Coordinates of C-alpha atoms in Angstrom, one line a residue:
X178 CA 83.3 -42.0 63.9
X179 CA 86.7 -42.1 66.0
X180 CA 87.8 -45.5 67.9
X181 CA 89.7 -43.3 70.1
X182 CA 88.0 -43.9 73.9
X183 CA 86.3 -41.0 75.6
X184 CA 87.3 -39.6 79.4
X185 CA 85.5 -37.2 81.3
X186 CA 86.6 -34.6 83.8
X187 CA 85.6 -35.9 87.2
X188 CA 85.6 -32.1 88.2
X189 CA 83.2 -30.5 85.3
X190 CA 82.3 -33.5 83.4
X191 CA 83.5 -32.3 80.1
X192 CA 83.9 -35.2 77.7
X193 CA 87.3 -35.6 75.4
X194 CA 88.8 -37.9 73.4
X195 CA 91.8 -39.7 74.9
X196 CA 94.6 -39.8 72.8
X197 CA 97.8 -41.6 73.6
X198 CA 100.4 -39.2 75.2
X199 CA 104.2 -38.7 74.2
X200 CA 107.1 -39.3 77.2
X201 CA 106.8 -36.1 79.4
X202 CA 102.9 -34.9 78.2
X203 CA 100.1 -34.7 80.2
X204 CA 96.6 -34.3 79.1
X205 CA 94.5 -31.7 81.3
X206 CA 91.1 -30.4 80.6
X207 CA 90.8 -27.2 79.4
X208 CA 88.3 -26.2 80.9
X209 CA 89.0 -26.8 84.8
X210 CA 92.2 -27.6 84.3
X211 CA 92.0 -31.1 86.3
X212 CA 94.7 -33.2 85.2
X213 CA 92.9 -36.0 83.1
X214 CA 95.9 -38.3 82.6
X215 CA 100.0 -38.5 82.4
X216 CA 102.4 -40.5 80.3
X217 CA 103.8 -43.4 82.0
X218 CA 106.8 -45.2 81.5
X219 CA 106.1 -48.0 83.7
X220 CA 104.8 -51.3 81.9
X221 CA 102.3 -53.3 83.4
X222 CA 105.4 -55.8 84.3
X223 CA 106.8 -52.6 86.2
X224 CA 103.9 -51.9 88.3
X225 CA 103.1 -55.4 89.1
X226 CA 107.3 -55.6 90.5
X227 CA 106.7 -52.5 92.4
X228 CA 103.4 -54.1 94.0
X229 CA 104.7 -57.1 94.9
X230 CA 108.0 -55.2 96.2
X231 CA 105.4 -53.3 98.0
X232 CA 104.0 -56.5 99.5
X233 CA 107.0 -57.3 101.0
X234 CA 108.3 -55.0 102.2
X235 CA 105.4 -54.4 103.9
X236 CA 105.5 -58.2 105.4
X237 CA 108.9 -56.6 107.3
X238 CA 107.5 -53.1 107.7
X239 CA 104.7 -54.8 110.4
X240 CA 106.8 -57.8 111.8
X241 CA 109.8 -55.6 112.7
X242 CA 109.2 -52.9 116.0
X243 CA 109.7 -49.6 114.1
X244 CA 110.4 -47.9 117.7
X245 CA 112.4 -48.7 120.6
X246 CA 113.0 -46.8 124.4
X247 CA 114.8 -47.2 127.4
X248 CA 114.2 -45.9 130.7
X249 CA 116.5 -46.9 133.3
X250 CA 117.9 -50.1 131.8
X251 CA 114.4 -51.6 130.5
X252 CA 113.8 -51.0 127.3
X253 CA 110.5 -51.4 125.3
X254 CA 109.8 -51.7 121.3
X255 CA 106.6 -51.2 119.3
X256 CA 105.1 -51.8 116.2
X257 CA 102.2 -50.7 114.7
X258 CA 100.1 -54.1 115.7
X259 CA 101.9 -53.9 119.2
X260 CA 100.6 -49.7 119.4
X261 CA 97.3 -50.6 117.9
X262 CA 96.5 -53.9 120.3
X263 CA 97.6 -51.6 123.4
X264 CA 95.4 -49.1 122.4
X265 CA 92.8 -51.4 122.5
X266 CA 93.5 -53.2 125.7
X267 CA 93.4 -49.8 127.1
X268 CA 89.9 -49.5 126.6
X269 CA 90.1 -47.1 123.3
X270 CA 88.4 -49.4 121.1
X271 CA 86.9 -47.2 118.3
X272 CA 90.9 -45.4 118.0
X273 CA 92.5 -48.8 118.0
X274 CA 90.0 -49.7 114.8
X275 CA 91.1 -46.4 113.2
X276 CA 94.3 -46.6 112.9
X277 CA 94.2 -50.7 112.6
X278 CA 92.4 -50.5 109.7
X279 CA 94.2 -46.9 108.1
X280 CA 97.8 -48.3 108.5
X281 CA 97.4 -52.0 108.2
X282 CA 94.4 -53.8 107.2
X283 CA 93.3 -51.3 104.3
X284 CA 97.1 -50.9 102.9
X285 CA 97.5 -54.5 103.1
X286 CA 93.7 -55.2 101.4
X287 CA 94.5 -52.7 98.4
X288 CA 98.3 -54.6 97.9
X289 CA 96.9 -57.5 97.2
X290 CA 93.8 -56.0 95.1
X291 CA 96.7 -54.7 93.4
X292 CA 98.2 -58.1 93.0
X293 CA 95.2 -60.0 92.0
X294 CA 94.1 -57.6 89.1
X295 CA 97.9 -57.4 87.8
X296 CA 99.7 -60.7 87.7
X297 CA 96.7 -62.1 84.6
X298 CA 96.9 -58.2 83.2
X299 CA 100.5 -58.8 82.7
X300 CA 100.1 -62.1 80.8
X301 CA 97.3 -60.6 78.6
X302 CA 94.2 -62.4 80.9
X303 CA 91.5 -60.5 81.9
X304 CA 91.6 -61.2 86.1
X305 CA 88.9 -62.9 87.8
X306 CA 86.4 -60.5 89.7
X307 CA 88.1 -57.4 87.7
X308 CA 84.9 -55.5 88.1
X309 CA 84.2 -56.1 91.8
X310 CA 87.9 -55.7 92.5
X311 CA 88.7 -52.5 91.1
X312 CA 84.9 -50.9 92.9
X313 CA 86.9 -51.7 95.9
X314 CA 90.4 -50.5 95.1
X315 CA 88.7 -47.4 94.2
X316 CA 86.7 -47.3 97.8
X317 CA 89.9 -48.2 100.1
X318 CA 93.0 -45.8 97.9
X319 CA 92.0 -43.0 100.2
X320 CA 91.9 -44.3 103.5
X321 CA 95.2 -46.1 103.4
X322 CA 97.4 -43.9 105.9
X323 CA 101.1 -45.5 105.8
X324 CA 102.8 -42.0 105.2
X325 CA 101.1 -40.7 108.2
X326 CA 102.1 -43.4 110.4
X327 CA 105.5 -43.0 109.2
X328 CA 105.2 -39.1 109.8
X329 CA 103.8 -39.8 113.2
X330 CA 107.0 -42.6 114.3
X331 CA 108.9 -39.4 113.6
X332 CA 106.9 -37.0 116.1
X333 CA 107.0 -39.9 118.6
X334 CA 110.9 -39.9 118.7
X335 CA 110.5 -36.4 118.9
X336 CA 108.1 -36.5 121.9
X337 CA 109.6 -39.1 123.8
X338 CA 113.6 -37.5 123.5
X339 CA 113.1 -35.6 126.3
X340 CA 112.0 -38.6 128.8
X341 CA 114.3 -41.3 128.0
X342 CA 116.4 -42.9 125.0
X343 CA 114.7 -43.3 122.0
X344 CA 115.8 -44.4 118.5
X345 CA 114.5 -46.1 115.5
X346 CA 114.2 -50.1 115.3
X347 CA 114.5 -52.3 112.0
X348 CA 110.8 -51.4 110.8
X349 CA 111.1 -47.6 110.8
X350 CA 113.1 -48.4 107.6
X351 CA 110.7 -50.9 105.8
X352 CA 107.9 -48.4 106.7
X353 CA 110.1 -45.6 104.8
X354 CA 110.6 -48.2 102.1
X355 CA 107.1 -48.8 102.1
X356 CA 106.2 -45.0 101.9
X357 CA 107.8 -44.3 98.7
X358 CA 106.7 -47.4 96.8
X359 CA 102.9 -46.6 97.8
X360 CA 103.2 -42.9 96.8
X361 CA 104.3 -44.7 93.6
X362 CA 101.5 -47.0 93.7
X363 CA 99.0 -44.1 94.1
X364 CA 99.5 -42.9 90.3
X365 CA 97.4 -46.4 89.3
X366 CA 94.2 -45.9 90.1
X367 CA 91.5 -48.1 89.1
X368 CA 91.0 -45.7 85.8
X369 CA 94.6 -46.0 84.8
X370 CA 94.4 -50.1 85.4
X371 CA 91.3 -50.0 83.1
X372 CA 92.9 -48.1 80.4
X373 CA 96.1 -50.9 80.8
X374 CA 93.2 -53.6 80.5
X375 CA 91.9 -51.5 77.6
X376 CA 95.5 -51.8 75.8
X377 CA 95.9 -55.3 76.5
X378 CA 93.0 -56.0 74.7
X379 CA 90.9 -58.0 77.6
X380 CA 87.7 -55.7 78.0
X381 CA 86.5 -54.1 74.7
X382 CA 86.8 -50.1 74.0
X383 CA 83.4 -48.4 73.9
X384 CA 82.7 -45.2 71.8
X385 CA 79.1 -44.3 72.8
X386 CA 76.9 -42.3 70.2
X387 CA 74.3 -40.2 72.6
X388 CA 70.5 -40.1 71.4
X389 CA 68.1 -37.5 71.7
X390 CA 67.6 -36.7 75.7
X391 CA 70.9 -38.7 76.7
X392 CA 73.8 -36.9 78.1
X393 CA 77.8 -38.2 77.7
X394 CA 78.6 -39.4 81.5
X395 CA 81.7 -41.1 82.8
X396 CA 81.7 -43.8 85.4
X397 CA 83.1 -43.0 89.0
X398 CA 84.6 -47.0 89.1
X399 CA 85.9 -47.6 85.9
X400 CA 85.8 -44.2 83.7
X401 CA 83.7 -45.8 80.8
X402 CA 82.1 -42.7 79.2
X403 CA 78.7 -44.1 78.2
X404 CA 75.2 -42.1 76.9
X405 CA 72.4 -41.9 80.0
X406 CA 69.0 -40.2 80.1
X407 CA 69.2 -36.6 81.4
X408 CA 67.3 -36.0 84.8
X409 CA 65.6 -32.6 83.5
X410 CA 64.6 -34.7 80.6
X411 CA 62.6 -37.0 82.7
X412 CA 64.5 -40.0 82.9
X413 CA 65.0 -41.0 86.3
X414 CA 66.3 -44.1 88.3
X415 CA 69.9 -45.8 88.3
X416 CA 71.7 -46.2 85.2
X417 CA 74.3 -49.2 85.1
X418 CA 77.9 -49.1 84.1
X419 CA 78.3 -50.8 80.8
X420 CA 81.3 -52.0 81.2
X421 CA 81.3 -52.4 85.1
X422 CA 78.1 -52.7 86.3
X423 CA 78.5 -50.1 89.3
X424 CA 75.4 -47.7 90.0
X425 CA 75.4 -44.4 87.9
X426 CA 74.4 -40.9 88.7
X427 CA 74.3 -37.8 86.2
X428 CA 75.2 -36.0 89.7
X429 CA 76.0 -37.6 93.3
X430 CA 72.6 -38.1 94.6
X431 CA 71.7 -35.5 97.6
X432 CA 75.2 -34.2 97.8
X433 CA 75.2 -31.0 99.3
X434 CA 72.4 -32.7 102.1
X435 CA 75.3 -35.0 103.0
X436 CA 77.9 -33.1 102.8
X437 CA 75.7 -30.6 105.0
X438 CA 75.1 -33.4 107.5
X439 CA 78.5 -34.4 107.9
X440 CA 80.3 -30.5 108.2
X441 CA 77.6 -30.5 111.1
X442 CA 79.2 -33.8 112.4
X443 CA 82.7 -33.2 112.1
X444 CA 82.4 -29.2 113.7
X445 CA 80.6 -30.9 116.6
X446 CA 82.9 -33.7 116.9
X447 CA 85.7 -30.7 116.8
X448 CA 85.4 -28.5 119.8
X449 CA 85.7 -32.3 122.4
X450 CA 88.5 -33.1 120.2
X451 CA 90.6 -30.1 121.0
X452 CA 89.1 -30.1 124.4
X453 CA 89.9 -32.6 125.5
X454 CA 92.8 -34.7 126.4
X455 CA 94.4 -36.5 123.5
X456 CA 96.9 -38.2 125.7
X457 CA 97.4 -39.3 129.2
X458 CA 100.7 -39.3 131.1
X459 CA 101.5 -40.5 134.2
X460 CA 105.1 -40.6 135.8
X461 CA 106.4 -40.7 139.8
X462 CA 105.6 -36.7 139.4
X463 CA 102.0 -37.5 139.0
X464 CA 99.7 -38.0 136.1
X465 CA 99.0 -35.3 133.4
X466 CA 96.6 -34.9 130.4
X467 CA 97.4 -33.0 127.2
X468 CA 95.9 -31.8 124.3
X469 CA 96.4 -31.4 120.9
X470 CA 97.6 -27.6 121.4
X471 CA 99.1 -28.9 124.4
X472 CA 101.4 -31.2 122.7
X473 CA 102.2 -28.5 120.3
X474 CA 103.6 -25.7 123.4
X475 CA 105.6 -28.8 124.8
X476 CA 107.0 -29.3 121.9
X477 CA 107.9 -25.6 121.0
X478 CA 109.1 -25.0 124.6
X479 CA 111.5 -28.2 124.0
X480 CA 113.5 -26.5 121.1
X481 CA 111.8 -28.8 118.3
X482 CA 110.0 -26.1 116.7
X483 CA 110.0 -27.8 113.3
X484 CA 108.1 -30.8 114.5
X485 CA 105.8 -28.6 116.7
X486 CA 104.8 -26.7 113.4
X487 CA 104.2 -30.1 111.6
X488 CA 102.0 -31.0 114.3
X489 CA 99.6 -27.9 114.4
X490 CA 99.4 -27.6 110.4
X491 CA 98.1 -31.3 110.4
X492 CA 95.9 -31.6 113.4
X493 CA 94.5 -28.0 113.3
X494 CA 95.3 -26.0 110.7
X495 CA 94.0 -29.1 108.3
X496 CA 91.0 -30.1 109.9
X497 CA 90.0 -26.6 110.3
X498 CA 90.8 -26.0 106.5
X499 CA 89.1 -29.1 105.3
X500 CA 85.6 -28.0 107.1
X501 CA 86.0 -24.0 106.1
X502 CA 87.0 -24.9 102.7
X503 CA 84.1 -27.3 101.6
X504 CA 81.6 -24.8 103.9
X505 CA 82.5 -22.1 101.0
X506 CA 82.4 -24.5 98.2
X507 CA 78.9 -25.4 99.1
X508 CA 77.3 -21.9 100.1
X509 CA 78.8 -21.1 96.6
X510 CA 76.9 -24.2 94.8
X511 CA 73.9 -23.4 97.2
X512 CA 73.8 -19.6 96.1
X513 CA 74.4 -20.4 92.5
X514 CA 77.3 -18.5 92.4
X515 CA 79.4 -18.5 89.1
X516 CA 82.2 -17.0 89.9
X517 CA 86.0 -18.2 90.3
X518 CA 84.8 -21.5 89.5
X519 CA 88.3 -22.6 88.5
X520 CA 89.7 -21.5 92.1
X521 CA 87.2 -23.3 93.2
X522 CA 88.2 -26.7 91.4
X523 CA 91.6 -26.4 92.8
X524 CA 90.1 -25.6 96.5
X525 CA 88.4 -28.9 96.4
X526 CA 91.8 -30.9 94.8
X527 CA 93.1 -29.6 98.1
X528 CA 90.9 -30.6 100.6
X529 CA 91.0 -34.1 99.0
X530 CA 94.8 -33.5 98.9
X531 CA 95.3 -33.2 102.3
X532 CA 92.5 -34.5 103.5
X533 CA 94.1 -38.0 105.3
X534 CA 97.5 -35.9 107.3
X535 CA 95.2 -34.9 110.0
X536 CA 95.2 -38.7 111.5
X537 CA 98.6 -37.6 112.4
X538 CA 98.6 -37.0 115.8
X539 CA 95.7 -40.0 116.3
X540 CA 98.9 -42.5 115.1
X541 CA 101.8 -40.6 117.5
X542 CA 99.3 -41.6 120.5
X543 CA 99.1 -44.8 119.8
X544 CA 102.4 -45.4 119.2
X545 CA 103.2 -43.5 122.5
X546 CA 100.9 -46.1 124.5
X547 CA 102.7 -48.4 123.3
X548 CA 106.1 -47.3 123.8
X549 CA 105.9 -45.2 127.6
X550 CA 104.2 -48.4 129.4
X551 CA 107.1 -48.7 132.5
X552 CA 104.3 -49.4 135.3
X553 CA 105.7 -46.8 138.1
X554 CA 108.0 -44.6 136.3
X555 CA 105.9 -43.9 133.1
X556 CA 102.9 -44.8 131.3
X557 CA 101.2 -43.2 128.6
X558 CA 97.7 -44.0 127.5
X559 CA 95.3 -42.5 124.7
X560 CA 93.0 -40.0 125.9
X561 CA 89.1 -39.7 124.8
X562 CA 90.0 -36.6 122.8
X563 CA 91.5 -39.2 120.3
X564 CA 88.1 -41.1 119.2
X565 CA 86.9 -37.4 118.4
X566 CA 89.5 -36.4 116.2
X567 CA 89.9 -39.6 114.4
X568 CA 86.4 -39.3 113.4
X569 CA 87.0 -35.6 113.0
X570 CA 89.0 -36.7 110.3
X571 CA 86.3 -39.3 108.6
X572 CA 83.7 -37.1 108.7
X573 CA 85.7 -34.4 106.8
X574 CA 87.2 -36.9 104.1
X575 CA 83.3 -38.1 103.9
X576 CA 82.0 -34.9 103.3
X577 CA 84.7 -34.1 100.6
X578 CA 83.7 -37.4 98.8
X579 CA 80.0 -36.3 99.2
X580 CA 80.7 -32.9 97.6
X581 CA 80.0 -33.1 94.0
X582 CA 82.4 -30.1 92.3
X583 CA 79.9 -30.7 88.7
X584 CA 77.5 -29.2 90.9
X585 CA 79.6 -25.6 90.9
X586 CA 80.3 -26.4 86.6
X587 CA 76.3 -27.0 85.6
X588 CA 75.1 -23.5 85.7
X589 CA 77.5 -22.2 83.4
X590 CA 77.3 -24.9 80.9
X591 CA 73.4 -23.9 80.9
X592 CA 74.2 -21.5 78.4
X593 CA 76.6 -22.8 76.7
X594 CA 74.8 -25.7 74.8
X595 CA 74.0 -28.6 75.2
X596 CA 76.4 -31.6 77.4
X597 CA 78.7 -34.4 76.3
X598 CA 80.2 -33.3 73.0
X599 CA 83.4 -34.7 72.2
X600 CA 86.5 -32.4 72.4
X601 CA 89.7 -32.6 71.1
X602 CA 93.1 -31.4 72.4
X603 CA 96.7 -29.7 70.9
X604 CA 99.8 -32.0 71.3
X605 CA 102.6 -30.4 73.0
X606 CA 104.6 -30.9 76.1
X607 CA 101.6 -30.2 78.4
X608 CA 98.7 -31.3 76.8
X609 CA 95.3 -29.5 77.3
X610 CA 92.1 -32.1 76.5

């Protein structure tokens, strides 16, 4: 039997073999077409220099204002700490711990993760707490928001041009820095880091052989493709990851319930969110609230149509996406439907996609609080439509992780044989597994 390790397709669960890829290939499955995995040229070395690059420039990124403004002849700068303890001290405790947590502790928390796993993988050691760390790399990748926040400093300056002088500060740079080295950082994922761990020869390669009544299935932490019992061949309970030791599931356990439970959540959440104010203004012409669609005239009206259509694709047009588009994927699981299930695939890859951009306008409030806070002239404080959306946006990347896409796959693999066969896949520039 082949050494060669086994993946599965985290959108079907098809099994393959993984074979190692030529500069410029990419392996995708054939029969979703999810992208299994790419050729990389970075080294372990590499990605442990760009993390640690990462690290500090993020150390400058947060100790530097990224904002500054002046209104006659004071002048005020912000950070993101600065925005997010103003927030606070205003009384908006649940948006302060949003955005807190999105652009700064979680970021931070998966750097070092990063970090800790790399610098022994490097050397040829397996890392302490490998298994624990990587469960919680793969729990935090998606809720780490620095290319928002950078996104919203850009509305903000936008916002504020009209009221006084604004321009950027030492940190808007370091954030921009930042930005491009954690949009490299995204492409290892705790899979890939496994597979480097796999190469260095520190955790062991298992090929399972499935019995009667067992089923191929791959982990969700760590991507180890081991044999399990089949739930319509009565074996029930929690499996274990061999390699890992997280909880496995032949399907997400009550997916469409929670995904059901949480749509309802987040289109309840919606209507206060767009209702309400999202921002307060006060100035020595009286005090004002606005709202999301609000913001979005004002800024039209101002001659920065551009930013006003950024605005309204990523705090409605995306929210409202996000919750339409997984409402059709699940009446289509629930109906049984069989049809366009590869449309479908790439529907969901969306709504993951962009699921994160709608915290946009959450981070150019805060930011704004801090900034606009001339006691007199002009202050500008979050408004209770902010809470709302923030968890607008939670409850609609929860839902998408609750949403199980295998769900749509199962029904047409009933009749095509049995589950967890090993497939090959033709070399070539890009590779189908």
């Amino acid at each position: 039997m082949t050494r060669e390790p086994l993946i599965s397709c985290e959108h079907c669960a098809n099994i393959f073999r993984r074979h190692e890829l030529q500069p410029g290939e990419t392996a995708s499955c054939s029969r979703c077409g999810t992208i299994l995995w790419r050729y990389s040229r970075i080294s372990l070395s590499g990605w442990l220099a760009l993390t640690l690059a990462a690290l500090i420039t993020f150390v400058v990124a947060n100790g530097y204002p990224v904002i500054k403004m002046s209104v006659r002849g004071m002048t005020r700068e912000a950070s993101l700490l600065d925005a997010v303890v103003m927030t606070w001290q205003q009384g908006y405790v649940a948006t302060a711990l949003m955005t807190g947590l999105a652009g700064f502790m979680l970021p931070l928390a998966q750097l070092c993760l990063l970090a800790w796993v790399l610098v022994p993988l490097a050397s040829g050691r397996e890392p302490r707490g490998l298994r624990p760390a990587m469960r919680l790399l793969g729990m935090l990748r998606p809720w780490c928001m620095v290319p928002v926040f950078l996104l919203g400093v850009v509305v903000s300056v936008v916002k504020l041009a009209g009221m006084a002088r604004v321009g950027p500060a030492p940190g808007l740079f370091a954030f921009g820095a930042l930005t491009v080295l954690l949009t490299m950082l995204d492409r290892l994922s705790p899979h890939a880091i496994w597979r480097h761990a796999e190469q260095q020869g520190v955790v062991p390669v298992r090929v399972p052989s499935p019995e009667p009544g067992q089923v191929l299935a791959g982990c969700h932490v760590c991507g180890q493709v081991q044999a399990m019992g089949h739930p319509d061949a009565g074996h029930a309970g929690v499996a274990r990851c061999v390699r890992c030791h997280a909880a496995m599931h032949h399907r997400k356990p009550n997916s469409l319930g929670r995904t059901w439970a949480l749509l309802l959540a987040a289109s309840v959440l919606y209507v206060p969110a767009n209702v309400l104010p999202i921002m307060n203004i006060g100035s020595i012409l009286g005090d004002s609230g606005h709202t999301i669609l609000g913001g979005v005239v004002e800024l039209w009206e101002t001659g920065s149509w551009d930013i006003a259509l950024i605005v309204f694709v990523a705090s409605v047009v995306v929210p409202l996406t996000k919750i339409l588009a997984l409402v059709v994927l699940a009446c289509a699981v629930q109906w049984r439907s069989e049809a366009n299930l590869r449309q479908r695939t790439r529907l969901y890859e969306m709504v993951e996609l962009i699921g994160q951009w709608s915290m946009l306008d959450v981070f150019v409030v805060i930011l704004l609080s801090a900034l606009a806070h001339f006691r007199g002239i002009l202050e500008i404080s979050a408004g209770p439509a902010a809470g709302a959306f923030g968890l607008v946006v939670i409850l609609t990347m929860l839902a998408a992780m609750s949403f199980d896409p295998r769900l749509a796959w199962d029904r047409a693999a009933q009749g095509a044989g049995p589950q967890g066969t090993e497939r090959g896949f033709a070399a070539g520039g890009h590779n189908t597994a």
